[in-house]
Amino acid sequence: MRLSRFFMPILKENPKEAEIVSHRLMLRAGMIKQNSSGIYTWLPLGKRVLDKVNAIIREEQNRSGAVELLMPTLQSAELWQESGRYDAYGKEMLRIKDRQDRPMLYGPTNEEMITDVFRSYVKSYKDLPLNLYHIQLKFRDEIRPRFGTMRSREFLMKDAYSFDLDRESAEHAYNRMFAAYLRTFSRMGLRAIPMRADTGPIGGNLSHEFIILAETGESEVFCHKDFLNFDIPDVDTNFDDVAGLRGIFDKWTSLYAATSEMHDADAFDAIPEGERLSARGIEVGHIFYFGTKYSEPLGAKVQGPDGKEHPVHMGSYGIGPTRLVPAIIEASHDENGIIWPKAVAPFEAIIINMKAGDAGCDGACEQIYTALRNAGVDALYDDTDDRAGTKFATADLIGAPLQIIAGPRSVANGEVEVKDRKTGARETLTVEAAIARVTAN
Ligand code: 5CA
């Protein structure tokens, strides 16, 4: 992508409304624009990161055996009246009427709707287990939307819903998502710690929040320090291995970890002092097992091996992609801007032409840009006629992992500089070696 043809409205001034660093950097880098309170446009740079986050989520959901569909954002109130949540959900639910005066709502979550999909088609235990998910916009009329897309009113959610014949198999479904979540967040360069959590309006009695430690997090959390060193399930994890997945769940729940709502001060104090971690955190995912809470009132039943009908056991599993993007920034930035982990970087590299219009610089940059593009490397080429200083600042701000800097003096020797955004390390390389260095990264 040539910067001159891209749309990346960089802000020079620090936006006053931004209280935390990720919000400030997302606005400054031209990733998001607020349209109204808690409602955002994802500008092209932000959209690129969001797409990468979603791609990782999708890969790990699919790997674990979940199947993707897409449900609508607008829901009819009837289903919610059937489950009894229409009145219970309160003011966070945006209620609307269509032209026939029928009550509708902008879905804050989809338990009812997916249960309706399920009951329409699935009648036998032989079709289980089943886990259906989508990545879709939600709306919650939060009292205090804040911190940009960290807590917004309209936000993206990956929500998965599992269906099983009994509690035991539903626990396996829960463990599948548990392991998939550990892998998902780790691939984004994050260490998420599963913590016992309050189930709120979703319900049930088994639930874990996946928390990223960050000073600016909204939750107060308490856990054992060893969580920072636990192994992440590897890529060939067998998601059908019931005992193996239970082993992962048992290991990751063997030590104390809870959010403030579930905190047990005595249990925490029993941890040796040097191993206690009391911190703030960001909830990036939340999983629930709630048994037959929705399947009973909505009549989602399957015939079991005993020939009798059983309400299905369900769980739901959420991840917030539009929250994950700022969470990654909170975990990975410096005073100059964002430092993207490669897996979610909007561009893998940025080519900085220090003197656009200079034949040598233009030639070297074009050569590098073309070679990278042909090698399938997604690079941003800063071909604008801004001053070199402005270009350096922009490159640091938007945080591509590698910068290739072409100035008249080095280009005259057939060389460019490659800078690692994270370490700041610089290497002077021939044009060919620079291309090889970026391609191999
Ligand atoms: N139906 C269940 C699981 S599918 C559910 O709604 N769970 S939730 O309420 O915990 O939300 C799931 C995830 O969505 C959260 O872990 C969080 O990452 C994200 N999320 C929730 N509210 C917001 C919000 N206001 N802004 C941004 N992300 C949010």
CSV table of C-alpha atoms and ligand atoms in Angstrom, one decimal:
chain,number,residue,atom,x,y,z
A,1,MET,CA,0.0,0.0,0.0
A,2,ARG,CA,1.3,3.4,-0.9
A,3,LEU,CA,0.7,5.9,1.8
A,4,SER,CA,-0.2,8.6,-0.7
A,5,ARG,CA,-3.2,6.5,-1.8
A,6,PHE,CA,-4.1,5.2,1.6
A,7,PHE,CA,-6.5,6.8,4.1
A,8,MET,CA,-4.7,7.2,7.4
A,9,PRO,CA,-5.7,10.5,9.1
A,10,ILE,CA,-2.8,11.0,11.6
A,11,LEU,CA,-3.5,13.5,14.4
A,12,LYS,CA,-0.6,15.7,15.5
A,13,GLU,CA,-2.1,16.8,18.8
A,14,ASN,CA,-2.9,14.5,21.6
A,15,PRO,CA,-6.7,14.2,21.7
A,16,LYS,CA,-8.0,15.7,25.0
A,17,GLU,CA,-10.8,13.1,25.4
A,18,ALA,CA,-8.5,10.1,25.6
A,19,GLU,CA,-7.7,9.1,29.2
A,20,ILE,CA,-5.7,6.0,28.5
A,21,VAL,CA,-2.8,5.3,26.2
A,22,SER,CA,-4.5,2.9,23.8
A,23,HIS,CA,-7.3,5.3,23.2
A,24,ARG,CA,-4.9,8.1,22.6
A,25,LEU,CA,-2.8,6.1,20.2
A,26,MET,CA,-5.7,4.7,18.3
A,27,LEU,CA,-7.0,8.2,17.7
A,28,ARG,CA,-3.6,9.6,16.8
A,29,ALA,CA,-2.8,6.8,14.4
A,30,GLY,CA,-6.1,7.3,12.6
A,31,MET,CA,-7.4,3.8,13.5
A,32,ILE,CA,-10.8,4.8,14.8
A,33,LYS,CA,-13.2,7.8,14.8
A,34,GLN,CA,-15.9,8.3,17.3
A,35,ASN,CA,-19.3,8.9,15.6
A,36,SER,CA,-21.3,9.3,18.8
A,37,SER,CA,-20.9,8.3,22.4
A,38,GLY,CA,-19.6,4.7,22.4
A,39,ILE,CA,-20.0,4.3,18.7
A,40,TYR,CA,-17.0,4.1,16.4
A,41,THR,CA,-15.9,3.9,12.8
A,42,TRP,CA,-13.0,1.6,12.2
A,43,LEU,CA,-10.8,3.5,9.8
A,44,PRO,CA,-8.6,1.5,7.3
A,45,LEU,CA,-5.6,1.2,9.6
A,46,GLY,CA,-7.7,0.0,12.5
A,47,LYS,CA,-9.7,-2.3,10.3
A,48,ARG,CA,-6.6,-4.0,9.2
A,49,VAL,CA,-5.7,-4.9,12.8
A,50,LEU,CA,-9.2,-5.9,13.6
A,51,ASP,CA,-9.3,-8.2,10.6
A,52,LYS,CA,-6.0,-9.9,11.8
A,53,VAL,CA,-7.4,-10.3,15.3
A,54,ASN,CA,-10.6,-11.8,13.9
A,55,ALA,CA,-8.6,-14.2,11.7
A,56,ILE,CA,-6.7,-15.6,14.7
A,57,ILE,CA,-10.0,-16.0,16.6
A,58,ARG,CA,-11.6,-17.7,13.7
A,59,GLU,CA,-8.7,-20.1,13.1
A,60,GLU,CA,-8.6,-21.1,16.8
A,61,GLN,CA,-12.4,-21.5,17.0
A,62,ASN,CA,-12.4,-23.7,13.9
A,63,ARG,CA,-9.4,-25.7,15.2
A,64,SER,CA,-11.4,-26.5,18.4
A,65,GLY,CA,-14.3,-27.8,16.4
A,66,ALA,CA,-16.7,-24.8,16.4
A,67,VAL,CA,-18.6,-23.9,13.3
A,68,GLU,CA,-19.2,-20.4,12.0
A,69,LEU,CA,-22.6,-18.9,11.0
A,70,LEU,CA,-23.9,-15.3,11.1
A,71,MET,CA,-27.0,-14.2,13.0
A,72,PRO,CA,-28.7,-10.8,12.6
A,73,THR,CA,-28.0,-7.9,14.9
A,74,LEU,CA,-31.7,-7.0,15.2
A,75,GLN,CA,-33.8,-9.4,17.1
A,76,SER,CA,-37.5,-9.8,17.7
A,77,ALA,CA,-38.6,-9.3,21.4
A,78,GLU,CA,-40.6,-12.5,21.3
A,79,LEU,CA,-37.7,-14.8,21.8
A,80,TRP,CA,-36.6,-12.8,24.8
A,81,GLN,CA,-40.1,-12.9,26.2
A,82,GLU,CA,-40.0,-16.7,26.0
A,83,SER,CA,-36.7,-16.9,27.9
A,84,GLY,CA,-37.9,-14.3,30.5
A,85,ARG,CA,-34.9,-12.0,29.8
A,86,TYR,CA,-36.8,-9.3,28.0
A,87,ASP,CA,-37.8,-7.5,31.2
A,88,ALA,CA,-34.8,-8.7,33.2
A,89,TYR,CA,-32.2,-7.3,30.9
A,90,GLY,CA,-32.9,-3.7,31.8
A,91,LYS,CA,-31.7,-0.4,30.3
A,92,GLU,CA,-28.6,-1.8,28.7
A,93,MET,CA,-30.8,-3.3,26.0
A,94,LEU,CA,-31.7,-0.9,23.1
A,95,ARG,CA,-35.3,-1.5,22.4
A,96,ILE,CA,-36.9,-0.3,19.1
A,97,LYS,CA,-40.2,-0.7,17.2
A,98,ASP,CA,-40.6,-1.5,13.6
A,99,ARG,CA,-43.2,0.1,11.3
A,100,GLN,CA,-45.8,-2.4,12.4
A,101,ASP,CA,-45.2,-1.4,16.0
A,102,ARG,CA,-43.6,-4.7,16.8
A,103,PRO,CA,-41.0,-4.6,19.6
A,104,MET,CA,-37.5,-5.4,18.4
A,105,LEU,CA,-34.1,-5.0,20.0
A,106,TYR,CA,-30.4,-4.6,19.0
A,107,GLY,CA,-28.9,-7.8,20.3
A,108,PRO,CA,-26.7,-7.4,23.4
A,109,THR,CA,-26.0,-11.2,23.2
A,110,ASN,CA,-27.5,-14.1,21.3
A,111,GLU,CA,-28.4,-17.0,23.6
A,112,GLU,CA,-32.1,-16.9,22.8
A,113,MET,CA,-31.6,-16.6,19.0
A,114,ILE,CA,-29.1,-19.5,18.8
A,115,THR,CA,-31.3,-21.6,20.9
A,116,ASP,CA,-34.1,-20.9,18.4
A,117,VAL,CA,-31.8,-21.9,15.5
A,118,PHE,CA,-30.9,-25.1,17.3
A,119,ARG,CA,-34.5,-26.1,18.3
A,120,SER,CA,-35.6,-25.7,14.7
A,121,TYR,CA,-33.2,-28.4,13.4
A,122,VAL,CA,-31.6,-30.6,16.0
A,123,LYS,CA,-33.7,-33.3,17.5
A,124,SER,CA,-31.3,-36.2,18.3
A,125,TYR,CA,-28.3,-36.6,20.6
A,126,LYS,CA,-26.6,-38.1,17.5
A,127,ASP,CA,-26.1,-34.6,16.1
A,128,LEU,CA,-24.2,-33.5,19.2
A,129,PRO,CA,-21.8,-32.1,20.3
A,130,LEU,CA,-22.4,-28.9,18.4
A,131,ASN,CA,-20.8,-25.5,18.9
A,132,LEU,CA,-21.9,-22.6,16.7
A,133,TYR,CA,-20.2,-19.2,16.7
A,134,HIS,CA,-20.2,-15.9,14.9
A,135,ILE,CA,-18.3,-12.6,14.9
A,136,GLN,CA,-21.0,-9.9,15.0
A,137,LEU,CA,-21.8,-6.5,16.3
A,138,LYS,CA,-23.6,-6.1,19.6
A,139,PHE,CA,-25.1,-3.1,21.3
A,140,ARG,CA,-25.2,-2.5,25.0
A,141,ASP,CA,-26.3,0.9,26.2
A,142,GLU,CA,-23.5,1.1,28.8
A,143,ILE,CA,-24.0,3.9,31.4
A,144,ARG,CA,-20.3,4.9,31.0
A,145,PRO,CA,-18.9,4.0,27.6
A,146,ARG,CA,-15.2,5.0,27.9
A,147,PHE,CA,-11.6,4.4,26.8
A,148,GLY,CA,-12.5,4.3,23.1
A,149,THR,CA,-13.4,0.9,21.9
A,150,MET,CA,-12.4,-0.7,25.2
A,151,ARG,CA,-15.8,-0.1,26.6
A,152,SER,CA,-18.1,1.0,23.8
A,153,ARG,CA,-21.8,0.7,23.2
A,154,GLU,CA,-21.6,-0.9,19.8
A,155,PHE,CA,-18.9,-3.4,19.7
A,156,LEU,CA,-17.8,-6.6,18.0
A,157,MET,CA,-18.1,-9.9,19.8
A,158,LYS,CA,-17.1,-13.4,18.9
A,159,ASP,CA,-19.8,-15.4,20.6
A,160,ALA,CA,-19.9,-19.2,20.5
A,161,TYR,CA,-22.7,-21.4,21.9
A,162,SER,CA,-22.3,-25.1,22.7
A,163,PHE,CA,-25.0,-27.8,22.9
A,164,ASP,CA,-24.5,-31.1,24.6
A,165,LEU,CA,-26.7,-34.0,25.9
A,166,ASP,CA,-25.5,-33.8,29.5
A,167,ARG,CA,-23.4,-31.9,32.0
A,168,GLU,CA,-20.4,-34.1,31.5
A,169,SER,CA,-20.1,-33.6,27.8
A,170,ALA,CA,-20.9,-29.9,28.2
A,171,GLU,CA,-17.9,-29.7,30.5
A,172,HIS,CA,-15.8,-31.0,27.7
A,173,ALA,CA,-17.2,-28.3,25.4
A,174,TYR,CA,-16.3,-25.8,28.0
A,175,ASN,CA,-12.7,-27.1,28.2
A,176,ARG,CA,-12.4,-27.0,24.5
A,177,MET,CA,-13.2,-23.3,24.5
A,178,PHE,CA,-10.9,-22.8,27.5
A,179,ALA,CA,-7.9,-24.2,25.7
A,180,ALA,CA,-8.8,-22.4,22.4
A,181,TYR,CA,-8.9,-19.1,24.3
A,182,LEU,CA,-5.5,-19.7,25.8
A,183,ARG,CA,-4.1,-20.3,22.3
A,184,THR,CA,-6.0,-17.3,20.8
A,185,PHE,CA,-4.7,-14.7,23.2
A,186,SER,CA,-1.2,-16.1,23.2
A,187,ARG,CA,-1.0,-15.8,19.4
A,188,MET,CA,-1.8,-12.1,19.8
A,189,GLY,CA,1.2,-11.7,22.1
A,190,LEU,CA,-1.0,-11.6,25.2
A,191,ARG,CA,-1.0,-13.6,28.4
A,192,ALA,CA,-4.6,-14.0,29.5
A,193,ILE,CA,-5.3,-15.5,32.9
A,194,PRO,CA,-8.6,-17.4,33.4
A,195,MET,CA,-10.2,-16.1,36.6
A,196,ARG,CA,-13.4,-17.2,38.4
A,197,ALA,CA,-16.0,-14.7,37.6
A,198,ASP,CA,-19.5,-13.4,38.2
A,199,THR,CA,-22.0,-14.6,35.6
A,200,GLY,CA,-24.2,-11.4,35.6
A,201,PRO,CA,-27.1,-11.4,33.2
A,202,ILE,CA,-25.9,-14.4,31.2
A,203,GLY,CA,-26.4,-16.7,34.2
A,204,GLY,CA,-25.1,-20.1,35.3
A,205,ASN,CA,-22.7,-21.1,38.0
A,206,LEU,CA,-19.5,-22.0,36.1
A,207,SER,CA,-17.7,-19.1,34.4
A,208,HIS,CA,-14.2,-17.8,33.8
A,209,GLU,CA,-13.1,-14.4,32.6
A,210,PHE,CA,-9.9,-14.2,30.6
A,211,ILE,CA,-7.9,-11.3,31.9
A,212,ILE,CA,-4.9,-9.4,30.6
A,213,LEU,CA,-2.9,-7.6,33.2
A,214,ALA,CA,-2.7,-3.9,32.5
A,215,GLU,CA,-2.5,-0.8,34.8
A,216,THR,CA,-5.4,0.8,33.0
A,217,GLY,CA,-7.6,-2.3,33.3
A,218,GLU,CA,-11.1,-1.7,34.7
A,219,SER,CA,-11.1,-4.9,36.8
A,220,GLU,CA,-9.3,-5.4,40.1
A,221,VAL,CA,-7.8,-8.9,40.0
A,222,PHE,CA,-5.9,-11.3,42.4
A,223,CYS,CA,-3.9,-14.3,41.4
A,224,HIS,CA,-0.9,-16.5,41.8
A,225,LYS,CA,2.3,-15.3,40.0
A,226,ASP,CA,3.0,-18.7,38.5
A,227,PHE,CA,0.2,-18.1,36.0
A,228,LEU,CA,2.7,-15.9,34.2
A,229,ASN,CA,4.8,-19.0,33.3
A,230,PHE,CA,2.2,-21.6,32.6
A,231,ASP,CA,2.5,-23.4,29.2
A,232,ILE,CA,0.1,-22.5,26.4
A,233,PRO,CA,-1.6,-25.6,24.7
A,234,ASP,CA,0.3,-26.3,21.6
A,235,VAL,CA,-0.9,-26.3,18.0
A,236,ASP,CA,-1.5,-30.0,17.8
A,237,THR,CA,-3.7,-30.1,20.9
A,238,ASN,CA,-6.3,-32.8,20.3
A,239,PHE,CA,-9.7,-31.1,21.0
A,240,ASP,CA,-11.4,-34.5,21.1
A,241,ASP,CA,-9.2,-35.8,23.9
A,242,VAL,CA,-11.5,-35.4,26.9
A,243,ALA,CA,-8.9,-36.3,29.6
A,244,GLY,CA,-6.2,-34.2,27.9
A,245,LEU,CA,-8.4,-31.1,27.8
A,246,ARG,CA,-9.5,-31.6,31.3
A,247,GLY,CA,-5.8,-31.7,32.2
A,248,ILE,CA,-5.3,-28.3,30.7
A,249,PHE,CA,-8.3,-26.9,32.5
A,250,ASP,CA,-7.2,-28.4,35.8
A,251,LYS,CA,-3.7,-27.0,35.5
A,252,TRP,CA,-4.9,-23.5,34.6
A,253,THR,CA,-7.4,-23.5,37.5
A,254,SER,CA,-5.2,-25.2,40.1
A,255,LEU,CA,-4.0,-21.9,41.6
A,256,TYR,CA,-5.9,-18.9,43.0
A,257,ALA,CA,-7.2,-16.4,40.4
A,258,ALA,CA,-10.3,-14.2,40.9
A,259,THR,CA,-11.7,-10.8,40.0
A,260,SER,CA,-12.8,-8.5,42.8
A,261,GLU,CA,-16.4,-9.7,42.6
A,262,MET,CA,-15.4,-13.3,43.4
A,263,HIS,CA,-12.4,-12.4,45.6
A,264,ASP,CA,-11.8,-14.6,48.7
A,265,ALA,CA,-9.2,-12.6,50.7
A,266,ASP,CA,-8.4,-15.6,53.0
A,267,ALA,CA,-7.6,-17.9,50.0
A,268,PHE,CA,-5.5,-15.2,48.5
A,269,ASP,CA,-3.6,-14.5,51.8
A,270,ALA,CA,-2.8,-18.3,52.0
A,271,ILE,CA,-0.5,-17.8,49.0
A,272,PRO,CA,3.1,-17.1,50.1
A,273,GLU,CA,3.5,-13.3,50.0
A,274,GLY,CA,6.2,-13.2,47.2
A,275,GLU,CA,3.9,-15.2,44.9
A,276,ARG,CA,0.8,-13.0,45.2
A,277,LEU,CA,-0.1,-10.8,42.3
A,278,SER,CA,-2.7,-8.1,42.9
A,279,ALA,CA,-3.2,-6.0,39.8
A,280,ARG,CA,-5.6,-4.4,37.4
A,281,GLY,CA,-6.8,-6.2,34.3
A,282,ILE,CA,-8.8,-6.1,31.1
A,283,GLU,CA,-11.4,-8.7,30.5
A,284,VAL,CA,-10.9,-9.9,26.9
A,285,GLY,CA,-13.0,-13.0,27.0
A,286,HIS,CA,-15.7,-14.6,29.2
A,287,ILE,CA,-17.0,-18.2,29.1
A,288,PHE,CA,-20.1,-19.6,30.7
A,289,TYR,CA,-21.7,-22.9,31.4
A,290,PHE,CA,-25.4,-22.4,32.2
A,291,GLY,CA,-26.9,-25.9,31.7
A,292,THR,CA,-30.6,-25.7,30.6
A,293,LYS,CA,-31.3,-22.1,31.5
A,294,TYR,CA,-32.3,-21.2,28.0
A,295,SER,CA,-33.1,-24.7,26.5
A,296,GLU,CA,-35.8,-25.4,29.0
A,297,PRO,CA,-38.0,-22.3,28.6
A,298,LEU,CA,-37.4,-22.3,24.8
A,299,GLY,CA,-38.0,-26.0,24.5
A,300,ALA,CA,-34.7,-27.0,22.9
A,301,LYS,CA,-34.7,-30.7,23.4
A,302,VAL,CA,-33.0,-33.7,21.9
A,303,GLN,CA,-33.8,-37.4,22.0
A,304,GLY,CA,-31.2,-39.2,24.1
A,305,PRO,CA,-29.9,-42.8,23.7
A,306,ASP,CA,-32.6,-43.8,26.3
A,307,GLY,CA,-35.3,-42.7,23.8
A,308,LYS,CA,-36.5,-39.9,26.1
A,309,GLU,CA,-36.3,-36.1,25.4
A,310,HIS,CA,-33.8,-34.0,27.3
A,311,PRO,CA,-33.3,-30.3,27.3
A,312,VAL,CA,-29.8,-29.6,26.0
A,313,HIS,CA,-27.0,-28.4,28.2
A,314,MET,CA,-25.5,-25.1,26.9
A,315,GLY,CA,-22.6,-22.8,27.4
A,316,SER,CA,-21.7,-19.5,25.7
A,317,TYR,CA,-18.2,-18.1,25.1
A,318,GLY,CA,-17.4,-14.5,24.3
A,319,ILE,CA,-14.4,-12.6,23.0
A,320,GLY,CA,-14.3,-8.9,22.4
A,321,PRO,CA,-12.3,-8.2,19.2
A,322,THR,CA,-12.9,-4.4,19.4
A,323,ARG,CA,-11.6,-4.5,23.0
A,324,LEU,CA,-8.7,-6.7,22.2
A,325,VAL,CA,-7.2,-4.2,19.8
A,326,PRO,CA,-6.7,-1.5,22.5
A,327,ALA,CA,-5.8,-4.3,25.0
A,328,ILE,CA,-2.9,-5.3,22.8
A,329,ILE,CA,-1.8,-1.6,22.6
A,330,GLU,CA,-2.0,-1.3,26.4
A,331,ALA,CA,0.4,-4.3,26.6
A,332,SER,CA,2.7,-3.2,23.8
A,333,HIS,CA,3.7,0.5,23.2
A,334,ASP,CA,6.3,3.0,24.1
A,335,GLU,CA,6.4,6.8,24.3
A,336,ASN,CA,6.6,7.1,20.5
A,337,GLY,CA,3.6,4.9,19.7
A,338,ILE,CA,2.3,1.4,19.1
A,339,ILE,CA,4.6,-1.7,18.9
A,340,TRP,CA,2.5,-4.3,17.1
A,341,PRO,CA,3.2,-8.0,17.6
A,342,LYS,CA,3.8,-9.3,14.1
A,343,ALA,CA,0.7,-11.5,14.1
A,344,VAL,CA,-1.7,-8.5,14.3
A,345,ALA,CA,0.4,-5.7,12.7
A,346,PRO,CA,-1.6,-3.7,10.2
A,347,PHE,CA,1.6,-3.8,8.0
A,348,GLU,CA,4.5,-6.1,8.5
A,349,ALA,CA,6.9,-3.3,7.4
A,350,ILE,CA,7.0,0.3,6.5
A,351,ILE,CA,9.3,1.7,3.8
A,352,ILE,CA,10.4,5.2,4.5
A,353,ASN,CA,11.5,7.3,1.5
A,354,MET,CA,13.4,10.1,3.2
A,355,LYS,CA,13.6,12.2,0.1
A,356,ALA,CA,10.7,11.6,-2.3
A,357,GLY,CA,11.6,13.0,-5.7
A,358,ASP,CA,15.3,12.0,-5.4
A,359,ALA,CA,15.9,9.5,-8.2
A,360,GLY,CA,18.1,7.2,-6.0
A,361,CYS,CA,15.6,7.1,-3.1
A,362,ASP,CA,12.6,6.6,-5.3
A,363,GLY,CA,14.3,3.8,-7.3
A,364,ALA,CA,15.5,1.9,-4.2
A,365,CYS,CA,12.0,2.3,-2.5
A,366,GLU,CA,10.1,1.1,-5.6
A,367,GLN,CA,12.5,-1.9,-5.9
A,368,ILE,CA,11.9,-2.9,-2.3
A,369,TYR,CA,8.2,-2.2,-2.4
A,370,THR,CA,7.7,-4.4,-5.5
A,371,ALA,CA,9.9,-7.2,-4.2
A,372,LEU,CA,8.1,-7.3,-0.9
A,373,ARG,CA,4.7,-7.2,-2.6
A,374,ASN,CA,5.7,-10.1,-4.9
A,375,ALA,CA,6.9,-12.0,-1.8
A,376,GLY,CA,3.5,-11.6,-0.2
A,377,VAL,CA,4.8,-9.2,2.5
A,378,ASP,CA,2.2,-6.5,3.4
A,379,ALA,CA,4.3,-3.3,3.4
A,380,LEU,CA,3.3,0.3,3.7
A,381,TYR,CA,5.4,2.6,1.4
A,382,ASP,CA,5.6,6.1,2.7
A,383,ASP,CA,6.0,7.8,-0.7
A,384,THR,CA,4.6,11.2,0.5
A,385,ASP,CA,6.7,14.4,0.4
A,386,ASP,CA,6.6,14.9,4.1
A,387,ARG,CA,9.8,15.8,6.0
A,388,ALA,CA,11.9,12.8,7.0
A,389,GLY,CA,11.3,13.7,10.7
A,390,THR,CA,7.5,13.5,10.2
A,391,LYS,CA,7.8,10.2,8.5
A,392,PHE,CA,9.9,8.7,11.3
A,393,ALA,CA,7.4,9.9,13.8
A,394,THR,CA,4.5,8.4,11.8
A,395,ALA,CA,6.3,5.1,11.4
A,396,ASP,CA,6.9,4.8,15.1
A,397,LEU,CA,3.3,5.8,15.9
A,398,ILE,CA,1.6,3.2,13.7
A,399,GLY,CA,4.0,0.6,15.0
A,400,ALA,CA,4.9,-1.7,12.0
A,401,PRO,CA,7.4,-4.2,13.3
A,402,LEU,CA,10.1,-3.3,10.8
A,403,GLN,CA,11.1,0.0,9.1
A,404,ILE,CA,13.2,0.2,6.0
A,405,ILE,CA,14.7,3.6,5.7
A,406,ALA,CA,16.1,4.9,2.4
A,407,GLY,CA,18.1,8.1,2.5
A,408,PRO,CA,20.1,9.7,-0.3
A,409,ARG,CA,23.5,9.0,1.3
A,410,SER,CA,23.0,5.3,2.0
A,411,VAL,CA,21.2,4.7,-1.2
A,412,ALA,CA,24.2,6.1,-3.1
A,413,ASN,CA,26.1,3.1,-1.7
A,414,GLY,CA,23.3,0.7,-2.6
A,415,GLU,CA,22.3,0.5,1.0
A,416,VAL,CA,19.3,1.1,3.3
A,417,GLU,CA,18.7,0.9,7.0
A,418,VAL,CA,16.4,-1.6,8.6
A,419,LYS,CA,15.1,-0.6,12.1
A,420,ASP,CA,13.4,-3.0,14.5
A,421,ARG,CA,10.5,-1.0,16.0
A,422,LYS,CA,10.5,-3.0,19.2
A,423,THR,CA,14.2,-3.0,20.1
A,424,GLY,CA,15.2,0.1,18.1
A,425,ALA,CA,18.1,-1.9,16.7
A,426,ARG,CA,19.3,-0.7,13.3
A,427,GLU,CA,21.2,-2.5,10.6
A,428,THR,CA,22.7,-1.1,7.4
A,429,LEU,CA,22.1,-3.6,4.6
A,430,THR,CA,22.2,-3.7,0.8
A,431,VAL,CA,18.8,-3.3,-0.8
A,432,GLU,CA,18.8,-7.0,-1.6
A,433,ALA,CA,19.8,-8.0,1.9
A,434,ALA,CA,17.1,-5.7,3.4
A,435,ILE,CA,14.5,-7.3,1.2
A,436,ALA,CA,15.7,-10.8,2.3
A,437,ARG,CA,15.7,-9.6,6.0
A,438,VAL,CA,12.1,-8.4,5.9
A,439,THR,CA,10.9,-11.4,3.9
A,440,ALA,CA,12.5,-13.8,6.4
A,441,ASN,CA,11.0,-12.0,9.4
B,1,5CA,N1,-23.1,-14.3,25.6
B,1,5CA,C1,-21.9,-14.2,26.5
B,1,5CA,C2,-20.8,-14.9,25.9
B,1,5CA,S1,-20.9,-15.2,24.2
B,1,5CA,C3,-21.6,-12.7,26.7
B,1,5CA,O1,-22.2,-11.8,26.2
B,1,5CA,N2,-20.5,-12.5,27.4
B,1,5CA,S2,-19.9,-11.1,27.9
B,1,5CA,O2,-20.9,-10.3,28.3
B,1,5CA,O3,-18.9,-11.4,28.9
B,1,5CA,O4,-19.2,-10.4,26.7
B,1,5CA,C4,-18.2,-11.1,26.0
B,1,5CA,C5,-17.0,-10.3,25.7
B,1,5CA,O5,-17.4,-9.1,25.0
B,1,5CA,C6,-16.3,-9.7,26.9
B,1,5CA,O6,-15.4,-10.6,27.5
B,1,5CA,C7,-15.6,-8.5,26.3
B,1,5CA,O7,-14.4,-8.9,25.8
B,1,5CA,C8,-16.6,-8.0,25.2
B,1,5CA,N3,-17.4,-6.9,25.7
B,1,5CA,C9,-18.4,-6.9,26.5
B,1,5CA,N4,-18.9,-5.6,26.7
B,1,5CA,C10,-18.2,-4.8,25.9
B,1,5CA,C11,-18.2,-3.4,25.6
B,1,5CA,N5,-19.1,-2.6,26.2
B,1,5CA,N6,-17.2,-2.9,24.8
B,1,5CA,C12,-16.3,-3.7,24.2
B,1,5CA,N7,-16.3,-5.1,24.4
B,1,5CA,C13,-17.2,-5.6,25.3
